[in-house]
Short mmCIF file of C-alpha atoms in Angstrom, two decimals:
data_model
loop_
_atom_site.label_atom_id
_atom_site.label_comp_id
_atom_site.label_asym_id
_atom_site.label_seq_id
_atom_site.Cartn_x
_atom_site.Cartn_y
_atom_site.Cartn_z
CA MET A 238 0.00 0.00 0.00
CA ASP A 239 1.24 3.48 -0.71
CA ALA A 240 1.89 5.88 2.14
CA ILE A 241 -1.00 8.14 1.14
CA GLY A 242 -3.33 5.26 1.85
CA TYR A 243 -2.22 5.28 5.47
CA LEU A 244 -3.00 8.94 6.16
CA ASP A 245 -4.72 9.60 9.47
CA ASP A 246 -8.47 9.05 9.60
CA ASP A 247 -9.29 12.50 10.91
CA LEU A 248 -7.70 14.11 7.85
CA ILE A 249 -9.77 11.96 5.51
CA GLU A 250 -12.90 12.58 7.57
CA GLU A 251 -12.42 16.33 7.46
CA ALA A 252 -12.11 16.30 3.69
CA GLU A 253 -14.94 13.88 3.04
CA SER A 254 -17.36 15.71 5.34
CA VAL A 255 -17.87 18.16 2.48
CA ARG A 256 -19.32 15.38 0.32
CA PHE A 257 -21.71 14.22 2.98
CA ARG A 258 -23.26 17.53 4.00
CA THR A 259 -26.81 16.49 4.81
CA VAL A 260 -30.08 18.21 4.09
CA GLU A 261 -30.46 18.97 7.82
CA GLN A 262 -27.49 21.32 7.60
CA PRO A 263 -28.48 24.43 5.73
CA ARG A 264 -26.05 25.46 3.07
CA ARG A 265 -23.75 28.08 4.45
CA ILE A 266 -23.44 31.06 2.20
CA TYR A 267 -20.61 32.78 4.03
CA SER A 268 -17.28 31.48 5.23
CA ARG A 269 -16.75 30.68 8.88
CA PRO A 270 -14.68 33.78 9.68
CA MET A 271 -17.34 35.96 8.10
CA ARG A 272 -20.07 34.29 10.11
CA ILE A 273 -18.11 34.80 13.33
CA ALA A 274 -17.55 38.44 12.39
CA ALA A 275 -21.26 38.84 11.58
CA LEU A 276 -22.37 37.36 14.89
CA THR A 277 -19.90 39.48 16.85
CA ALA A 278 -20.97 42.62 15.02
CA SER A 279 -24.65 41.76 15.48
CA ALA A 280 -24.15 41.28 19.20
CA ALA A 281 -22.28 44.59 19.42
CA VAL A 282 -25.03 46.41 17.51
CA LEU A 283 -27.72 44.94 19.76
CA ILE A 284 -25.87 45.82 22.96
CA PHE A 285 -25.09 49.31 21.67
CA GLY A 286 -28.67 49.74 20.54
CA ALA A 287 -30.01 48.62 23.90
CA PHE A 288 -28.24 51.54 25.54
CA LEU A 289 -29.34 54.05 22.92
CA PHE A 290 -32.90 52.86 22.42
CA PRO A 291 -33.92 51.03 25.58
CA ARG A 292 -37.62 51.51 24.94
CA PHE A 293 -37.33 50.06 21.46
CA PHE A 294 -35.61 46.95 22.64
CA LEU A 295 -37.96 46.50 25.56
CA ARG A 296 -40.86 46.58 23.12
CA MET A 297 -39.25 43.87 21.01
CA GLY A 298 -40.04 41.32 23.65
CA SER A 299 -43.67 42.20 23.88
CA THR A 300 -46.45 40.97 21.66
CA GLU A 301 -47.76 44.46 21.00
CA THR A 302 -46.44 46.21 17.96
CA ALA A 303 -45.63 49.89 18.15
CA PRO A 304 -46.38 52.21 15.31
CA ALA A 305 -43.30 52.52 13.20
CA SER A 306 -43.60 56.28 13.12
CA ALA A 307 -43.10 56.45 16.89
CA GLN A 308 -39.90 54.48 16.62
CA TYR A 309 -38.55 56.64 13.90
CA GLU A 310 -39.55 59.81 15.66
CA ALA A 311 -37.49 58.65 18.59
CA ALA A 312 -34.62 57.76 16.32
CA THR A 313 -34.86 61.06 14.50
CA GLU A 314 -34.79 62.91 17.78
CA GLU A 315 -31.60 61.14 18.60
CA GLY A 316 -30.35 62.28 15.23
CA LEU A 317 -28.98 58.89 14.38
CA LEU A 318 -31.45 57.61 11.84
CA GLN A 319 -32.95 59.38 8.88
CA ALA A 320 -36.34 57.81 8.23
CA GLU A 321 -37.25 58.43 4.64
CA THR A 322 -40.50 56.58 4.55
CA THR A 323 -43.13 55.74 7.06
CA ALA A 324 -43.30 52.05 7.58
CA GLU A 325 -46.33 50.05 8.44
CA GLU A 326 -46.41 48.04 11.62
CA PRO A 327 -43.05 46.39 11.92
CA ALA A 328 -42.55 42.86 13.00
CA ASP A 329 -41.34 42.45 16.51
CA ALA A 330 -39.88 39.07 15.86
CA LEU A 331 -39.87 36.35 13.33
CA LEU A 332 -40.58 32.96 14.65
CA MET A 333 -39.68 29.73 13.02
CA THR A 334 -42.06 26.99 13.84
CA SER A 335 -42.78 23.65 12.38
CA SER A 336 -45.00 24.07 9.40
CA ASP A 337 -48.48 22.57 9.69
CA SER A 338 -48.06 20.94 6.34
CA ALA A 339 -44.67 19.49 7.14
CA PRO A 340 -44.52 15.78 7.89
CA ALA A 341 -44.77 15.09 11.60
CA ALA A 342 -41.30 13.98 12.55
CA GLU A 343 -39.02 14.60 15.51
CA GLU A 344 -36.30 15.84 13.19
CA ASP A 345 -38.54 18.59 11.86
CA LYS A 346 -38.42 20.75 15.00
CA ALA A 347 -37.14 24.06 13.67
CA PRO A 348 -35.10 26.51 15.72
CA ALA A 349 -36.54 29.94 16.53
CA LEU A 350 -35.17 32.98 14.80
CA ALA A 351 -33.86 35.62 17.13
CA ALA A 352 -35.83 38.82 17.30
CA GLY A 353 -34.21 41.49 15.23
CA PRO A 354 -34.97 44.92 13.92
CA ALA A 355 -38.15 45.54 12.07
CA ASP A 356 -38.58 43.90 8.70
CA ASN A 357 -39.75 45.57 5.54
CA GLY A 358 -42.40 47.47 7.35
CA THR A 359 -44.96 44.77 6.79
CA ALA A 360 -47.11 43.37 9.55
CA ALA A 361 -45.61 40.85 11.91
CA SER A 362 -45.74 37.45 10.27
CA ALA A 363 -44.42 34.04 10.98
CA LEU A 364 -41.68 32.49 8.91
CA THR A 365 -42.07 28.79 8.92
CA TRP A 366 -39.42 26.33 7.89
CA ALA A 367 -40.45 22.99 6.53
CA LYS A 368 -37.27 21.13 7.31
CA ALA A 369 -38.07 17.98 5.39
CA GLU A 370 -38.64 19.91 2.19
CA ASP A 371 -35.91 22.43 3.04
CA THR A 372 -38.21 25.36 2.23
CA VAL A 373 -39.46 28.37 4.15
CA THR A 374 -42.87 29.98 3.93
CA PHE A 375 -43.14 33.69 4.42
CA GLN A 376 -46.15 35.90 3.82
CA GLY A 377 -47.95 33.10 2.10
CA ARG A 378 -45.15 32.29 -0.34
CA THR A 379 -42.85 29.31 -0.32
CA TYR A 380 -39.13 29.83 -0.78
CA ARG A 381 -36.35 27.35 -1.43
CA PRO A 382 -32.70 27.82 -0.48
CA MET A 383 -30.61 29.67 -3.01
CA THR A 384 -27.78 27.95 -4.76
CA GLU A 385 -24.38 29.49 -4.30
CA GLU A 386 -24.53 30.78 -7.86
CA GLU A 387 -27.84 32.50 -7.24
CA MET A 388 -26.54 34.07 -4.06
CA ALA A 389 -23.38 35.26 -5.79
CA GLY A 390 -25.50 36.74 -8.57
CA TRP A 391 -27.71 38.54 -6.07
CA LEU A 392 -24.70 40.00 -4.33
CA GLU A 393 -23.33 41.21 -7.62
CA GLU A 394 -26.63 42.89 -8.43
CA GLY A 395 -26.48 44.58 -5.06
CA LEU A 396 -28.71 43.60 -2.16
CA VAL A 397 -31.08 46.43 -1.32
CA ILE A 398 -31.80 46.93 2.35
CA PRO A 399 -34.98 48.95 2.97
CA PRO A 400 -34.33 52.11 4.96
CA GLU A 401 -36.74 51.03 7.71
CA THR A 402 -34.47 48.16 8.59
CA GLU A 403 -31.12 49.84 8.32
CA PRO A 404 -29.12 50.30 11.47
CA ALA A 405 -26.88 53.32 11.55
CA GLY A 406 -24.03 53.11 9.16
CA VAL A 407 -25.55 50.71 6.65
CA THR A 408 -26.47 52.23 3.34
CA GLU A 409 -28.55 51.00 0.48
CA ASP A 410 -27.05 48.64 -2.01
CA ALA A 411 -24.95 47.21 0.78
CA SER A 412 -22.20 44.91 -0.33
CA ALA A 413 -21.82 41.48 1.18
CA SER A 414 -19.27 42.66 3.74
CA GLU A 415 -21.49 45.47 4.94
CA LEU A 416 -24.41 43.11 5.12
CA ALA A 417 -22.42 40.83 7.35
CA ASP A 418 -22.15 43.65 9.88
CA ALA A 419 -25.86 44.29 9.94
CA SER A 420 -28.48 42.54 11.97
CA VAL A 421 -31.10 43.00 9.26
CA PHE A 422 -32.29 39.78 7.84
CA ILE A 423 -35.07 40.48 5.39
CA PRO A 424 -34.25 42.85 2.60
CA GLU A 425 -37.01 43.91 0.30
CA GLU A 426 -37.46 43.59 -3.39
CA ALA A 427 -40.24 44.78 -5.62
CA ASP A 428 -41.82 41.38 -5.79
CA SER A 429 -40.25 39.78 -2.68
CA SER A 430 -39.09 36.91 -4.83
CA ARG A 431 -35.86 36.70 -2.83
CA ILE A 432 -35.37 37.01 0.91
CA LEU A 433 -32.41 36.82 3.25
CA VAL A 434 -32.80 35.05 6.54
CA GLU A 435 -30.39 35.27 9.46
CA ILE A 436 -30.59 32.43 11.90
CA GLN A 437 -28.87 33.35 15.12
CA GLY A 438 -26.05 30.99 15.84
CA GLU A 439 -26.30 29.50 12.36
CA GLY A 440 -25.70 32.00 9.63
CA ILE A 441 -27.32 33.97 6.86
CA TYR A 442 -29.17 32.19 4.10
CA GLY A 443 -30.67 33.32 0.86
CA PHE A 444 -34.03 31.98 -0.27
CA VAL A 445 -35.80 32.37 -3.59
CA VAL A 446 -39.51 31.88 -4.19
CA GLN A 447 -40.30 28.41 -5.36
CA LYS A 448 -41.98 28.19 -8.72
CA MET B 1297 -34.87 5.83 0.67
CA GLN B 1298 -33.99 7.91 3.70
CA LEU B 1299 -30.27 8.26 4.47
CA LEU B 1300 -29.49 6.74 7.83
CA GLU B 1301 -26.90 8.11 10.21
CA ASP B 1302 -23.63 6.21 10.35
CA GLY B 1303 -24.35 5.02 13.88
CA LYS B 1304 -27.63 3.41 12.84
CA ILE B 1305 -26.06 1.70 9.87
CA ILE B 1306 -23.32 0.30 12.10
CA GLU B 1307 -25.98 -1.00 14.48
CA LEU B 1308 -27.52 -2.90 11.59
CA PHE B 1309 -24.14 -4.45 10.91
CA PHE B 1310 -23.90 -5.49 14.54
CA GLN B 1311 -27.39 -6.99 14.36
CA ARG B 1312 -26.25 -8.85 11.22
CA ASP B 1313 -29.16 -7.29 9.40
CA GLN B 1314 -28.55 -7.28 5.67
CA GLN B 1315 -30.32 -3.96 5.46
CA ALA B 1316 -26.94 -2.63 6.61
CA ILE B 1317 -25.57 -3.32 3.15
CA VAL B 1318 -28.62 -1.78 1.49
CA HIS B 1319 -28.30 1.42 3.49
CA THR B 1320 -24.53 1.50 3.01
CA GLN B 1321 -25.00 1.22 -0.71
CA ASN B 1322 -27.67 3.88 -0.68
CA LYS B 1323 -25.57 6.36 1.28
CA PHE B 1324 -22.05 5.67 0.09
CA GLY B 1325 -22.39 3.75 -3.16
CA ARG B 1326 -21.79 6.68 -5.47
CA TYR B 1327 -18.93 7.98 -3.38
CA LEU B 1328 -17.18 4.60 -3.32
CA LEU B 1329 -17.69 4.07 -7.04
CA LYS B 1330 -16.18 7.50 -7.64
CA ILE B 1331 -13.06 6.54 -5.70
CA ALA B 1332 -12.77 3.26 -7.60
CA MET B 1333 -13.35 4.92 -10.98
CA ASN B 1334 -10.73 7.57 -10.25
CA ILE B 1335 -8.18 4.76 -10.02
CA LEU B 1336 -9.47 2.11 -12.38
CA THR B 1337 -11.55 4.00 -14.95
CA SER B 1338 -13.33 0.77 -15.86
CA ARG B 1339 -16.87 0.75 -14.53
CA PRO B 1340 -17.22 -3.05 -14.19
CA ASP B 1341 -13.94 -3.17 -12.28
CA GLY B 1342 -15.01 -0.25 -10.15
CA GLU B 1343 -18.35 -1.84 -9.33
CA GLU B 1344 -16.63 -5.07 -8.43
CA CYS B 1345 -14.32 -3.24 -6.03
CA VAL B 1346 -17.30 -1.52 -4.45
CA ASN B 1347 -19.11 -4.83 -4.01
CA ASP B 1348 -15.99 -6.29 -2.47
CA THR B 1349 -15.95 -3.30 -0.13
CA TYR B 1350 -19.42 -4.17 1.14
CA LEU B 1351 -18.31 -7.74 1.76
CA ARG B 1352 -15.21 -6.62 3.61
CA ALA B 1353 -17.23 -4.20 5.69
CA TRP B 1354 -19.70 -7.00 6.52
CA ASN B 1355 -16.81 -9.17 7.68
CA ALA B 1356 -15.08 -6.40 9.59
CA ILE B 1357 -18.12 -4.98 11.42
CA PRO B 1358 -18.34 -6.28 14.10
CA PRO B 1359 -15.98 -6.31 15.89
CA GLN B 1360 -14.78 -3.05 14.40
CA ARG B 1361 -16.92 0.00 15.05
CA PRO B 1362 -15.67 2.75 12.75
CA ASP B 1363 -15.99 6.34 13.88
CA ALA B 1364 -16.77 7.50 10.36
CA LEU B 1365 -18.16 5.03 7.87
CA SER B 1366 -17.24 7.12 4.85
CA THR B 1367 -13.56 7.11 5.82
CA PHE B 1368 -13.61 3.42 6.71
CA LEU B 1369 -15.31 2.32 3.50
CA GLY B 1370 -13.43 4.75 1.31
CA ARG B 1371 -10.13 3.41 2.51
CA ILE B 1372 -11.17 -0.17 1.74
CA THR B 1373 -12.31 0.76 -1.75
CA ARG B 1374 -9.16 2.70 -2.41
CA ASN B 1375 -6.93 -0.16 -1.35
CA LEU B 1376 -8.91 -2.71 -3.34
CA SER B 1377 -8.82 -0.53 -6.43
CA ILE B 1378 -5.08 0.06 -6.24
CA ASP B 1379 -4.44 -3.63 -5.68
CA ARG B 1380 -6.63 -4.50 -8.63
CA LEU B 1381 -4.84 -1.98 -10.82
CA ARG B 1382 -1.46 -3.40 -9.89
CA ARG B 1383 -2.62 -6.94 -10.59
CA GLN B 1384 -3.96 -5.92 -13.99
CA ARG B 1385 -0.72 -4.21 -14.88
CA ALA B 1386 1.33 -7.16 -13.70
CA GLN B 1387 -0.81 -9.46 -15.83
CA LYS B 1388 -0.35 -7.25 -18.85
CA ARG B 1389 3.39 -7.24 -18.42
CA SER B 1390 3.66 -10.98 -17.89
CA SER B 1391 1.20 -12.12 -20.50
CA GLN B 1392 2.91 -13.36 -23.67
CA TYR B 1393 -0.07 -12.47 -25.72
CA ALA B 1394 -0.93 -9.27 -23.94
CA ARG B 1395 -3.20 -7.08 -25.93
CA THR B 1396 -2.72 -3.41 -25.77
CA ASP B 1397 -5.16 -0.68 -26.43
CA SER B 1398 -4.10 1.29 -29.45
CA ASP B 1399 -5.51 4.27 -31.26
CA ASP B 1400 -6.21 4.59 -34.95
CA GLU B 1401 -2.55 5.22 -35.72
CA GLY B 1402 -1.41 2.12 -33.89
CA ASN B 1403 0.04 4.01 -30.93
CA VAL B 1404 -0.38 2.25 -27.62
CA VAL B 1405 -2.90 3.99 -25.52
CA SER B 1406 -3.98 3.01 -22.06
CA MET B 1407 -6.35 4.92 -19.89
CA MET B 1408 -6.21 2.35 -17.13
CA GLY B 1409 -5.18 4.04 -13.95
CA ALA B 1410 -4.56 7.38 -15.62
CA GLY B 1411 -5.68 9.26 -12.55
CA TYR B 1412 -3.57 7.09 -10.31
CA ASP B 1413 -0.47 7.63 -12.46
CA LEU B 1414 -0.96 11.36 -12.62
CA SER B 1415 -1.31 11.49 -8.90
CA LEU B 1416 1.83 9.45 -8.34
CA ASP B 1417 3.75 11.54 -10.86
CA GLU B 1418 2.98 14.72 -8.96
CA LEU B 1419 3.79 13.16 -5.62
CA SER B 1420 7.02 11.58 -6.79
CA GLU B 1421 8.71 14.98 -6.64
CA CYS B 1422 8.13 15.26 -2.91
CA ILE B 1423 7.74 11.85 -1.31
CA PRO B 1424 9.81 8.67 -1.57
CA SER B 1425 8.37 6.42 -4.24
CA GLU B 1426 7.20 2.94 -3.37
CA GLN B 1427 8.94 -0.13 -4.59
CA THR B 1428 7.34 -1.66 -7.64
CA GLU B 1429 9.02 -5.02 -7.49
CA LYS B 1430 7.52 -7.56 -5.13
CA GLY B 1431 9.99 -8.90 -2.60
CA THR B 1432 9.63 -11.53 0.05
CA PRO B 1433 6.76 -11.38 2.53
CA ALA B 1434 9.19 -9.96 5.04
CA ASP B 1435 10.08 -7.23 2.56
CA GLU B 1436 6.41 -6.45 2.11
CA VAL B 1437 5.86 -6.16 5.84
CA GLY B 1438 8.85 -3.89 6.08
CA GLU B 1439 7.55 -1.75 3.26
CA ALA B 1440 4.15 -1.50 4.87
CA LEU B 1441 5.68 -0.39 8.16
CA GLU B 1442 7.78 2.16 6.39
CA ALA B 1443 4.75 3.41 4.47
CA LYS B 1444 2.84 3.84 7.73
CA GLU B 1445 5.71 5.76 9.25
CA LEU B 1446 5.90 7.99 6.20
CA ALA B 1447 2.15 8.50 6.30
CA ARG B 1448 2.38 9.63 9.91
CA THR B 1449 4.93 12.25 8.94
CA ILE B 1450 2.84 13.40 5.99
CA SER B 1451 -0.21 13.63 8.27
CA ASP B 1452 1.76 15.75 10.73
CA TYR B 1453 2.76 18.07 7.92
CA LEU B 1454 -0.78 18.36 6.58
CA ARG B 1455 -1.94 19.56 9.99
CA THR B 1456 0.38 22.55 9.66
CA VAL B 1457 -1.18 23.80 6.41
CA THR B 1458 -4.53 25.51 5.92
CA GLU B 1459 -7.75 23.50 5.90
CA GLU B 1460 -8.21 24.32 2.23
CA ALA B 1461 -4.76 23.04 1.28
CA ARG B 1462 -5.24 19.96 3.43
CA LYS B 1463 -8.58 19.03 1.89
CA LEU B 1464 -7.24 19.68 -1.60
CA PHE B 1465 -4.35 17.33 -0.94
CA ILE B 1466 -6.73 14.61 0.18
CA TYR B 1467 -9.04 15.03 -2.82
CA ARG B 1468 -6.16 14.98 -5.28
CA TYR B 1469 -3.89 12.32 -3.88
CA TYR B 1470 -6.09 10.14 -1.69
CA ASP B 1471 -9.35 10.23 -3.65
CA MET B 1472 -7.42 10.72 -6.91
CA GLU B 1473 -9.91 13.30 -8.12
CA SER B 1474 -8.95 15.34 -11.13
CA LEU B 1475 -7.70 18.87 -10.52
CA LYS B 1476 -10.96 20.24 -11.87
CA GLU B 1477 -13.11 18.14 -9.57
CA SER B 1478 -10.89 18.79 -6.57
CA ALA B 1479 -11.17 22.53 -7.15
CA ALA B 1480 -14.95 22.26 -7.57
CA LEU B 1481 -15.31 20.45 -4.25
CA LEU B 1482 -13.67 23.39 -2.54
CA GLY B 1483 -15.33 26.05 -4.64
CA ILE B 1484 -12.05 27.45 -5.96
CA THR B 1485 -10.63 27.87 -9.44
CA GLU B 1486 -8.44 25.28 -11.07
CA ALA B 1487 -5.59 27.75 -11.23
CA LYS B 1488 -5.75 28.40 -7.52
CA ALA B 1489 -5.96 24.67 -6.80
CA LYS B 1490 -2.92 24.01 -8.96
CA THR B 1491 -0.90 26.68 -7.19
CA LEU B 1492 -2.04 25.53 -3.78
CA LEU B 1493 -1.13 21.93 -4.52
CA PHE B 1494 2.27 22.94 -5.83
CA ARG B 1495 3.02 24.92 -2.67
CA THR B 1496 1.79 22.07 -0.49
CA ARG B 1497 4.01 19.59 -2.30
CA GLN B 1498 7.00 21.88 -1.99
CA GLY B 1499 6.32 22.37 1.69
CA LEU B 1500 5.91 18.63 2.16
CA LYS B 1501 9.19 17.97 0.42
CA GLY B 1502 11.02 20.35 2.74
CA TYR B 1503 9.28 18.90 5.78
CA LEU B 1504 10.15 15.32 4.87
CA GLU B 1505 13.77 16.21 4.23
CA LYS B 1506 13.91 17.89 7.61
CA GLU B 1507 12.45 14.75 9.20
CA GLY B 1508 15.12 12.62 7.60
CA TRP B 1509 13.25 11.21 4.63
CA SER B 1510 15.18 11.12 1.39
CA LEU B 1511 13.63 10.94 -2.06
#
C-alpha cells in the first residue's frame, strides 16, 4: 500500500465531510470567519442599541407592535437615523415553527429565529421552515434555499436593504461585507421573490420563491 | 430511501441485518464508485471493487466500530482498487499475448489508472516512491511499516497547512480526483488549486527532508 493510503483518519474525515453535507445542515453562504464576524458585530449592535434605544428593545419582547412612526420619531430625535419613509407596523420578531403541512417527525423541529430589527415594514408574520422539504414559507409564499450561484448573482446585483431596517451606518445597495455587519435579515425587493434570513447561531441564508 | 446516520447503519451491521448493506450502498455507493473509478476508470472493475468493499465491511463490522463510515469504507475501496490496478498491470506485463489498447494510428494507448499515475507523478517529486518489485513477505511487511511511518509524517505536515490546502491534498492524492473536480469540491478555481497543490508539495518535500526522509 502506498503511504498516502495510510493517512490519518481524521484528515480523511475532514475532507470527506464536504461530500456528505446532509439536508439537515443548511447550506452556508458565508465562510466561517465571516459568520463569526457577523455574529460578533450583530451582538455589538444589539448591545449598543439597547443603551441608545432602551424603549425600542424593551418593546421587542412584547407581543404588542408599536407604530413605526413612533420608533422613527425617537430615532430622529436622537439624530442617528434618517427615516425616509413611514413604515407600516413592523414585526417584533420572526418565529420559526414547524410548518403545519410538514410531515410530523421529531427531526422537523425548527429553531426559533432571534428577534431582530423591524422587517420591511410589513405586519408581523411568521416564517415557517419545513425542514423535510428544506423550504421556508413567508407571507404566504414558499421559498427554497438559493444555490451558491444564485446568491453570488444577487450580491453582484447589489442587495437592497430597505431604509426602515437599516441600522446606523448601513447604506442601500450594501455589499456582502457590509451586510455581514448588519443585523437586518429580510431585505425587500419589488416582488419579494428573494429574501435573506439570518438564523442566530447558524448564519445567513438566501431563499428564492419556489416556482 | 432515507439516508441513515452512520451510527444506525453500524448498528444494523452489529445486528447482522442485511439492510446494513442496502443502506450503506444507498448512502455511500456513489462515493465509493467515484473513488474506484478515479483509479481504475473501468466501470465493471469499479463496481466489483465496491461490491468487495461491502463484503469486507460486513466481515469487519463487528468487531470493528468505525468512527466515520465514509472514511472506513473509502479506505477499503481505495486499497482494493489500487491492488486491482497493480494486478492488472502485472498481468499485462507478464502475459505473452498481452493485448494493448491502441488508437487509430497504432500508438499504444492506455487509460487504465490514468488518474492514479498522474497522482503518483505529482507526488514523486516530494515523497519517496514505493517499490514496484515484489519482494519476500518480510520485505512487504517492512515496506508496509515504512509506508505507515511515512504516512504519519505526511499527516503531521498536513496539519500545519490551511484547511483548504489539506482538503485539496486529500481530494487529489487520496481520492485521486482530477484537478478540476478537486477545485470544484472546494469552490475554488483550477488555477488556484494548482498553485495551492504545488506549494503544499514543496512544503511537504522540505518537511520530509527535515524529518530525515530522502527521495
